[in-house]
C-alpha cells in the first residue's frame, strides 16, 4: 500500500518535472500555424524537423557550442593539472604553513565573482587579454582553483604514505611520483572533477557576458541569449534552438550520471 | 637544502599566481574602489569614504528591494527547495524499481545552465502561447491567466518557480547520499519497539542527517546570495526593478550606469553576507575533522 503510494507520488512529480522539456520539444516541432490554431497539448500535426536545421544555421548555435567546447577542453585539463600540482605539495611535501596555505586557497570560495569583475576588467584591458580566449581561460582557471584543490587534496590524503616510501626507494623524484603514482591512482577523483568542471565551464554566464564582447567568440550561454533576442517572436524556431542547446548536456548527463551524483555527494564530504 | 625548501613552492606557484591574479588581488582592489566615486574611465577617482555604503542603505530603494529579494529567495530555498529535495530523497531511499530513472529526472534540470532554464520558463510563462496560461484556460480558469513576468508583485515568485525546477536536484542528491550512510540497525530496533514511520523519521533519520543538513543549508544560503543568471535572463531585474537581486543590481550599477564605487560597495555587501554564512560552516567542519 505504502509502496503504491510512493510510486504514485513519484510518478506524478516526475511528470510535472518533465512538462517543461516536453512542452519545448512539442513547440519546436510545430509549424507556426499549427502552434497558433491547435491546442497546446496536441502533438505536432506534422513534425517540422526543418525548424532545427534553421535554428542550427541562423542562430549560429553551432559556432557558440564550438567556442565553448574549445574553451572547456583547454581550461579543464589545464586547471586540473595546476590544482593537482598544488594539492600534491599540500599533501605530499611537508612544509611550514601548508595548512595555512590551504586555508588561504579556500577563502577564494567565499568570494563572489561580482567582487572581482571591475579589477579583472581593468587587468584584462591593460594586458590586451579582454575578449580573447586566453583571457577568459585564465579567469576560469582562477575561479576553479579553490574547489579543485579542495577536492584533489581530499583525495590525495587518502592515498597511503607507504607508497611514497616505496617510490623513494625505487628512485622516483617528486615529479615522477606525481605523474607516475599519484595522478594514476587519483583517476576516479579526477574524472569526477573533470565532468563537474566541464559542466560548470559550459554553463558559465556572468564572466562570459562581461569578458567576451564579440559575437563570433561568444559561448553557448551568452549566445543563446543573443539568439533569444533575435528570434523572440518566432517561437517554434526559438524552442528548436533551446532544445539544440539542451541535447549535448543531456547526452553528457546520461553518459556520466554516476559521476555527477558521486561528484556532488563527494565534493561536500571532503 | 635551499632547493628542498623551495620545491613545494614550485608545485604551488602556478595555482597560487593565478589565484592571486584572478581572485585575491581583484577583490582587495574592489574593496578599495568601494570607497571612491568613479565612472570607470575618468583619470581621477574621488575619495568618498563610506558614502557609497551609506547611499546604498539610505538612498537606493532598489538596493533595499534587491536585498529583501535575496532574503526572500534564501527563505524560499531553505524551505521549499530543501523541503522538496528532502521529500524526494526519502521517497527514493528504497530499492524500488526505476529509482535511477526517477533520480535522473529530478536531478537533470540542475545540470542545465541558468540561461537555458530561464529561456525554457520564459516560454512556459508566455502570456499568449505559454503552457501556464494555456493550462489555466483549458480548465476554465482563464481569469487567472496573467503576464506572469510582467507583474511587479508576482514576477519574482514566477522566477522562483523556475528556480525550484532548476535546483531541487542538488539537495535531493545530497540528502540521498546522507540517508545512505545511516545504518539499518536503529530502524530495525525501532520497528521492534513498534515505532511509527513518522516517529522513525523524526527520531532517527533527522538527527542522523545533521551533517547533511549543515552542508545543504550552507550551500543553499551561499547560492541564494549569489543568484544571478536565472533572474537576469528571465526579467533583467524588471518589471519596475521589482525582481532585482544584489548580484543583478551590482551588474547594472557597474556596467550599465558606470557607478563603479557603488557597484563595488554592493559586492562588498555580498562578500560580507557570504562570510557570515561560510565562516561558521568552515569552523564547524574543520573542528569536526580533527576529532
XYZ file of C-alpha atoms in Angstrom:
561
model
C 0.000 0.000 0.000
C 2.711 2.443 1.014
C 4.718 1.161 -1.926
C 1.881 2.041 -4.314
C 1.522 5.483 -2.801
C 5.253 6.051 -3.169
C 5.099 5.128 -6.846
C 2.045 7.267 -7.493
C 3.636 10.293 -5.861
C 6.960 9.837 -7.640
C 5.255 9.351 -10.996
C 3.121 12.469 -10.642
C 6.121 14.549 -9.640
C 8.237 13.102 -12.439
C 5.549 14.029 -14.963
C 5.401 17.571 -13.585
C 9.184 17.809 -13.846
C 9.159 16.622 -17.444
C 6.456 19.062 -18.604
C 8.790 21.971 -19.459
C 11.069 19.772 -21.571
C 8.154 18.065 -23.337
C 6.469 21.432 -23.925
C 9.529 22.948 -25.632
C 10.004 19.750 -27.642
C 6.384 19.905 -28.878
C 6.635 23.590 -29.712
C 9.920 23.149 -31.529
C 8.405 20.546 -33.839
C 5.325 22.530 -34.848
C 4.771 24.974 -37.659
C 3.798 28.496 -36.640
C 0.268 27.961 -37.962
C -0.066 24.709 -36.032
C 1.117 26.443 -32.865
C -1.496 29.197 -33.191
C -4.501 27.078 -34.108
C -4.179 23.752 -32.294
C -4.357 23.106 -28.548
C -1.096 23.439 -26.608
C -1.056 19.803 -25.522
C -1.582 18.437 -29.034
C 1.189 16.581 -30.807
C 2.537 18.447 -33.834
C 0.314 17.973 -36.921
C 3.412 17.390 -38.964
C 6.867 17.097 -37.484
C 8.766 20.170 -38.656
C 12.333 18.946 -38.378
C 13.269 21.881 -40.560
C 12.991 24.141 -37.502
C 16.093 22.500 -36.141
C 18.064 22.949 -39.339
C 17.054 26.620 -39.409
C 17.881 27.227 -35.766
C 21.215 25.478 -36.212
C 22.216 27.700 -39.110
C 20.584 31.032 -38.344
C 21.271 31.009 -34.663
C 24.972 30.352 -35.084
C 24.436 27.908 -32.249
C 26.958 25.508 -33.740
C 29.587 28.239 -33.580
C 28.758 29.108 -29.963
C 28.998 25.452 -28.988
C 32.294 25.009 -30.783
C 33.662 28.079 -28.976
C 32.507 26.761 -25.615
C 33.933 23.315 -26.275
C 37.286 24.835 -27.239
C 37.439 26.870 -24.024
C 36.321 23.966 -21.840
C 38.701 21.427 -23.369
C 41.662 23.713 -22.697
C 40.516 25.112 -19.368
C 39.517 21.905 -17.635
C 42.648 19.716 -18.107
C 44.994 22.656 -17.602
C 43.140 23.738 -14.487
C 43.129 20.230 -13.034
C 46.864 19.861 -13.675
C 47.638 23.128 -11.879
C 45.315 22.251 -8.998
C 46.812 18.758 -8.751
C 50.355 20.185 -8.512
C 49.259 22.391 -5.638
C 47.303 19.606 -3.944
C 50.367 17.373 -4.265
C 52.551 19.882 -2.466
C 49.882 20.376 0.200
C 49.594 16.668 0.955
C 52.933 15.116 -0.025
C 55.578 17.712 0.790
C 55.644 18.693 4.405
C 56.424 22.366 4.710
C 55.791 25.117 7.180
C 52.444 26.790 6.735
C 50.938 24.197 4.417
C 47.652 24.196 6.338
C 47.578 27.968 6.292
C 48.192 27.869 2.551
C 45.265 25.504 2.102
C 43.014 27.773 4.161
C 44.162 30.717 2.052
C 43.023 28.931 -1.112
C 39.695 28.050 0.495
C 38.990 31.719 1.234
C 38.538 32.056 -2.515
C 35.347 30.023 -2.348
C 33.803 32.813 -0.323
C 34.428 35.492 -2.892
C 31.505 36.034 -5.246
C 32.626 36.622 -8.825
C 30.974 40.024 -8.722
C 33.633 41.244 -6.304
C 36.374 40.773 -8.891
C 34.785 41.998 -12.102
C 35.937 45.609 -12.294
C 39.595 44.960 -11.380
C 39.650 41.949 -13.699
C 38.232 44.084 -16.465
C 40.971 46.665 -15.933
C 43.617 43.943 -15.792
C 42.409 42.201 -18.955
C 42.162 45.508 -20.794
C 45.673 46.538 -19.801
C 47.166 43.213 -20.841
C 45.193 43.044 -24.083
C 43.508 39.856 -22.914
C 39.960 41.152 -22.896
C 37.794 39.413 -25.486
C 40.392 36.690 -26.038
C 40.240 33.002 -25.189
C 43.494 33.049 -23.182
C 41.933 35.830 -21.095
C 38.697 34.022 -20.317
C 40.523 30.728 -19.766
C 42.845 32.394 -17.251
C 39.856 33.789 -15.363
C 38.017 30.461 -15.442
C 41.061 28.599 -14.141
C 41.387 31.120 -11.331
C 37.835 30.581 -10.153
C 38.275 26.811 -10.388
C 41.398 26.718 -8.186
C 39.809 26.701 -4.692
C 37.258 23.986 -5.434
C 39.715 21.865 -7.403
C 42.324 21.984 -4.651
C 39.682 21.123 -2.067
C 38.614 18.013 -3.983
C 42.055 16.813 -5.034
C 43.672 17.443 -1.648
C 40.850 15.453 -0.065
C 41.519 12.549 -2.395
C 45.330 12.670 -2.278
C 45.163 12.419 1.504
C 43.525 9.019 1.236
C 46.485 7.604 -0.733
C 48.664 5.776 1.829
C 52.089 7.248 2.631
C 53.771 3.833 2.277
C 53.501 4.264 -1.466
C 55.669 7.386 -1.203
C 58.375 5.479 0.617
C 58.297 2.666 -1.922
C 58.613 5.223 -4.697
C 61.522 6.874 -2.928
C 63.351 3.561 -2.661
C 62.756 2.980 -6.357
C 64.451 6.290 -7.023
C 61.367 8.250 -8.017
C 61.631 12.013 -7.607
C 58.685 14.228 -6.817
C 57.840 14.889 -10.435
C 57.993 11.196 -11.252
C 55.940 10.334 -8.204
C 53.340 12.914 -9.160
C 52.907 11.743 -12.739
C 53.503 8.015 -12.324
C 51.860 7.277 -8.985
C 49.610 9.954 -7.538
C 47.850 11.033 -10.751
C 47.049 7.492 -11.986
C 45.788 6.484 -8.535
C 43.559 9.563 -8.423
C 41.749 8.909 -11.670
C 38.312 8.456 -10.022
C 38.538 11.863 -8.348
C 39.991 13.461 -11.462
C 37.219 12.038 -13.656
C 34.565 13.418 -11.326
C 36.246 16.793 -11.159
C 36.626 16.798 -14.947
C 32.924 16.255 -15.583
C 31.896 18.739 -12.921
C 34.313 21.380 -14.079
C 33.388 20.846 -17.702
C 29.714 21.429 -16.986
C 30.445 24.468 -14.858
C 32.534 25.940 -17.679
C 29.905 25.062 -20.272
C 27.175 26.748 -18.204
C 29.104 29.815 -17.049
C 27.327 33.063 -17.828
C 28.458 36.136 -15.873
C 32.153 36.133 -16.807
C 31.428 35.246 -20.418
C 28.895 38.062 -20.564
C 31.444 40.645 -19.461
C 34.771 39.458 -20.848
C 33.709 38.182 -24.277
C 32.374 41.069 -26.309
C 32.366 39.975 -29.947
C 29.576 37.771 -31.234
C 31.825 35.372 -33.129
C 33.613 34.436 -29.883
C 30.556 34.014 -27.653
C 29.937 30.905 -25.594
C 26.673 28.992 -25.600
C 25.052 30.773 -22.619
C 25.504 34.315 -23.893
C 24.974 33.063 -27.441
C 21.633 31.513 -26.554
C 20.591 34.819 -25.000
C 21.507 36.650 -28.207
C 19.658 34.008 -30.213
C 16.638 34.531 -27.985
C 16.761 38.265 -28.564
C 16.858 37.815 -32.345
C 14.009 35.315 -32.526
C 11.867 36.477 -29.644
C 8.642 36.163 -31.640
C 9.424 33.091 -33.722
C 8.501 30.623 -31.011
C 8.961 27.415 -32.951
C 12.445 28.368 -34.074
C 13.348 29.668 -30.620
C 12.347 26.420 -28.947
C 14.224 24.374 -31.523
C 17.294 26.415 -30.547
C 16.705 25.793 -26.852
C 16.376 22.077 -27.420
C 19.528 22.026 -29.517
C 21.414 23.554 -26.601
C 19.863 21.075 -24.142
C 20.731 17.947 -26.129
C 24.540 17.912 -25.661
C 24.100 18.380 -21.922
C 21.523 15.605 -21.834
C 23.908 13.242 -23.633
C 26.836 14.049 -21.345
C 24.491 13.690 -18.382
C 23.192 10.297 -19.470
C 26.699 9.023 -20.166
C 28.214 10.237 -16.897
C 25.280 10.384 -14.491
C 27.233 8.355 -11.964
C 29.962 10.997 -11.846
C 27.519 13.862 -11.459
C 25.889 12.235 -8.491
C 29.034 10.980 -6.780
C 30.798 14.235 -7.543
C 28.166 16.317 -5.834
C 27.894 13.959 -2.906
C 31.660 13.553 -2.624
C 32.501 17.222 -3.020
C 30.934 18.081 0.288
C 32.289 15.196 2.306
C 35.918 16.343 1.841
C 68.948 22.402 1.308
C 67.707 25.598 -0.241
C 66.303 23.711 -3.236
C 64.450 21.323 -0.969
C 62.795 24.208 0.815
C 61.808 25.804 -2.479
C 60.358 22.697 -4.010
C 56.839 22.754 -2.524
C 56.507 26.348 -3.648
C 57.412 25.402 -7.206
C 54.486 22.992 -7.176
C 52.132 25.519 -5.632
C 53.291 28.513 -7.654
C 51.095 28.182 -10.783
C 47.888 27.784 -8.758
C 48.915 30.491 -6.320
C 49.816 33.032 -9.007
C 46.555 32.549 -10.903
C 44.560 32.592 -7.673
C 46.187 35.849 -6.590
C 45.696 37.410 -10.026
C 42.089 36.377 -10.563
C 40.519 36.321 -7.102
C 42.584 37.669 -4.260
C 44.097 40.905 -5.553
C 40.977 41.902 -7.536
C 38.715 41.517 -4.516
C 41.044 43.680 -2.404
C 41.055 46.253 -5.178
C 37.264 46.149 -5.265
C 37.262 46.898 -1.535
C 39.493 49.898 -2.291
C 37.249 51.053 -5.135
C 34.185 50.906 -2.906
C 35.497 53.993 -1.083
C 35.679 56.057 -4.262
C 33.380 57.800 -6.635
C 34.472 56.730 -10.135
C 32.875 56.216 -13.517
C 35.461 53.729 -14.746
C 37.103 55.959 -17.371
C 37.936 59.269 -15.657
C 41.637 59.595 -14.818
C 40.944 60.542 -11.200
C 38.877 58.818 -8.568
C 37.239 60.877 -5.868
C 37.611 59.524 -2.339
C 34.259 59.462 -0.559
C 34.878 57.211 2.453
C 31.853 55.198 3.433
C 29.421 57.314 1.449
C 28.754 54.634 -1.195
C 27.680 52.269 1.564
C 25.545 54.911 3.219
C 23.968 55.868 -0.107
C 23.048 52.269 -0.771
C 21.389 51.824 2.604
C 19.682 55.196 2.899
C 19.020 56.377 -0.638
C 18.919 53.440 -3.012
C 15.467 51.899 -2.807
C 16.358 49.325 -5.476
C 19.290 48.115 -3.355
C 16.988 47.543 -0.396
C 14.472 45.827 -2.658
C 17.250 43.609 -4.034
C 18.465 42.764 -0.539
C 14.892 41.917 0.506
C 14.556 39.749 -2.604
C 17.757 37.882 -1.727
C 16.438 37.260 1.780
C 13.096 36.094 0.389
C 14.976 33.880 -2.075
C 17.038 32.395 0.740
C 13.968 31.662 2.853
C 12.182 30.123 -0.122
C 15.200 27.972 -0.952
C 15.648 26.802 2.636
C 12.001 25.816 2.961
C 10.600 24.884 -0.435
C 13.612 23.700 -2.441
C 15.253 21.966 0.512
C 11.896 20.539 1.624
C 11.056 19.080 -1.775
C 14.611 17.750 -2.058
C 14.338 16.013 1.303
C 10.915 14.608 0.479
C 12.130 13.214 -2.839
C 15.214 11.746 -1.157
C 13.020 9.965 1.399
C 10.782 8.648 -1.383
C 13.795 7.404 -3.323
C 15.659 5.938 -0.358
C 14.273 2.470 -1.025
C 15.443 -0.089 -3.515
C 12.467 0.439 -5.789
C 12.207 -0.201 -9.498
C 13.082 2.763 -11.676
C 14.833 4.562 -8.854
C 17.742 5.651 -11.048
C 15.311 6.933 -13.676
C 13.358 8.980 -11.136
C 16.541 10.398 -9.649
C 17.754 11.190 -13.156
C 14.574 13.110 -13.977
C 14.596 15.211 -10.800
C 18.318 15.910 -10.952
C 18.629 16.680 -14.664
C 17.466 20.325 -14.583
C 20.287 21.059 -12.131
C 22.915 20.411 -14.801
C 21.329 22.910 -17.199
C 22.601 26.482 -17.235
C 20.543 29.239 -15.664
C 20.172 30.798 -19.105
C 18.602 27.650 -20.566
C 16.265 27.267 -17.588
C 15.301 30.915 -17.881
C 14.600 30.564 -21.598
C 12.505 27.435 -21.089
C 10.431 29.056 -18.366
C 10.031 32.360 -20.152
C 8.311 30.307 -22.818
C 6.241 28.437 -20.202
C 5.059 31.837 -18.932
C 4.424 33.351 -22.368
C 1.141 35.295 -21.922
C -0.447 34.120 -25.199
C 1.052 30.737 -26.040
C 2.710 29.620 -22.828
C 1.898 26.408 -21.012
C 0.805 28.055 -17.763
C -1.873 30.302 -19.222
C -2.999 27.686 -21.742
C -3.447 25.191 -18.947
C -5.446 27.676 -16.858
C -7.622 28.439 -19.883
C -8.282 24.799 -20.622
C -9.525 24.115 -17.106
C -11.770 27.165 -17.086
C -9.597 29.465 -15.014
C -8.816 31.941 -17.786
C -9.348 34.830 -15.331
C -6.249 33.631 -13.539
C -4.120 33.914 -16.639
C -1.515 36.625 -16.226
C 1.532 38.108 -17.853
C 3.486 36.387 -15.100
C 6.837 38.028 -15.690
C 5.371 41.489 -16.236
C 3.541 41.832 -12.910
C 5.804 43.558 -10.363
C 4.142 41.787 -7.434
C 4.328 38.333 -8.986
C 7.371 38.205 -11.270
C 9.881 37.240 -8.553
C 7.721 34.308 -7.461
C 7.327 33.209 -11.060
C 11.126 33.230 -11.439
C 11.430 31.317 -8.181
C 9.180 28.548 -9.512
C 11.664 28.116 -12.347
C 14.439 28.047 -9.738
C 12.648 25.266 -7.859
C 12.564 23.190 -11.026
C 16.227 24.018 -11.604
C 17.525 23.462 -8.101
C 15.689 20.619 -6.375
C 18.159 18.018 -7.652
C 21.020 19.307 -5.541
C 19.522 18.807 -2.053
C 17.916 15.616 -3.343
C 21.268 14.046 -4.197
C 22.950 15.315 -1.027
C 20.155 14.039 1.226
C 20.083 10.733 -0.606
C 23.822 10.336 -0.019
C 23.309 11.270 3.626
C 20.460 8.819 4.095
C 22.550 6.020 2.661
C 25.217 6.465 5.323
C 22.662 5.804 8.080
C 22.962 2.199 9.270
C 19.892 -0.035 9.322
C 20.136 -1.125 12.981
C 18.349 1.812 14.614
C 15.423 1.364 12.232
C 15.241 -2.345 12.973
C 15.301 -1.668 16.697
C 12.600 0.964 16.268
C 10.383 -1.441 14.335
C 10.695 -3.964 17.170
C 9.701 -1.232 19.614
C 6.645 -0.558 17.464
C 7.638 2.888 16.200
C 5.531 4.550 13.521
C 7.221 5.651 10.243
C 6.940 9.363 11.106
C 8.471 8.674 14.521
C 11.394 6.909 12.879
C 11.822 9.861 10.510
C 11.682 12.378 13.342
C 13.799 10.493 15.883
C 16.273 8.586 13.700
C 16.602 9.996 10.176
C 16.528 13.694 11.030
C 19.107 13.655 13.853
C 21.441 11.400 11.868
C 21.128 13.710 8.872
C 22.503 16.646 10.859
C 25.794 16.673 8.952
C 23.987 16.702 5.639
C 21.699 19.489 6.807
C 24.672 21.657 7.714
C 26.109 21.173 4.227
C 22.835 21.704 2.377
C 21.936 24.797 4.402
C 25.379 26.342 3.826
C 25.352 25.646 0.079
C 21.758 26.849 -0.256
C 22.366 30.098 1.600
C 25.513 30.947 -0.313
C 23.978 30.199 -3.699
C 20.849 32.181 -2.758
C 23.005 35.227 -2.063
C 24.809 34.797 -5.397
C 21.714 34.118 -7.537
C 22.069 35.952 -10.843
C 21.792 34.090 -14.178
C 18.184 32.999 -13.920
C 16.955 36.392 -12.723
C 18.932 38.319 -15.305
C 17.835 36.061 -18.164
C 14.143 35.970 -17.166
C 13.346 39.521 -16.106
C 16.545 41.580 -16.268
C 15.549 42.892 -12.837
C 12.220 44.250 -14.090
C 9.346 44.968 -14.224
C 9.843 48.289 -12.439
C 13.081 46.979 -10.825
C 10.945 44.635 -8.723
C 12.973 41.454 -9.250
C 16.499 42.761 -8.776
C 18.808 40.787 -6.522
C 22.137 42.060 -5.200
C 24.137 40.411 -7.986
C 21.991 41.817 -10.781
C 21.858 45.275 -9.225
C 25.643 45.171 -8.895
C 25.864 44.378 -12.602
C 23.548 47.227 -13.546
C 25.206 49.803 -11.288
C 28.670 48.868 -12.514
C 28.305 48.010 -16.180
C 25.147 49.880 -17.235
C 25.307 53.054 -15.114
C 29.119 53.161 -14.656
C 28.843 53.738 -10.903
C 31.963 51.721 -10.119
C 32.119 52.758 -6.473
C 28.502 51.866 -5.806
C 28.808 48.570 -7.651
C 31.938 47.725 -5.658
C 30.156 48.515 -2.409
C 27.358 46.124 -3.399
C 29.903 43.351 -3.999
C 31.380 44.028 -0.569
C 27.926 43.519 0.928
C 27.790 40.228 -0.989
C 31.175 39.098 0.370
C 30.220 40.162 3.868
C 26.935 38.268 3.889
C 28.588 35.197 2.358
C 31.269 35.272 5.059
C 28.638 35.326 7.774
C 27.429 32.007 6.412
C 30.717 30.353 5.475
C 32.927 31.136 8.463
C 30.753 29.244 10.973
C 30.439 26.453 8.410
C 34.204 26.126 7.893
C 34.748 26.384 11.640
C 32.215 23.632 12.241
C 33.599 21.267 9.596
C 37.291 21.742 10.409
C 36.612 21.253 14.116
C 34.777 18.044 13.285
C 37.511 16.635 11.072
C 40.130 16.962 13.813
C 38.143 14.991 16.344
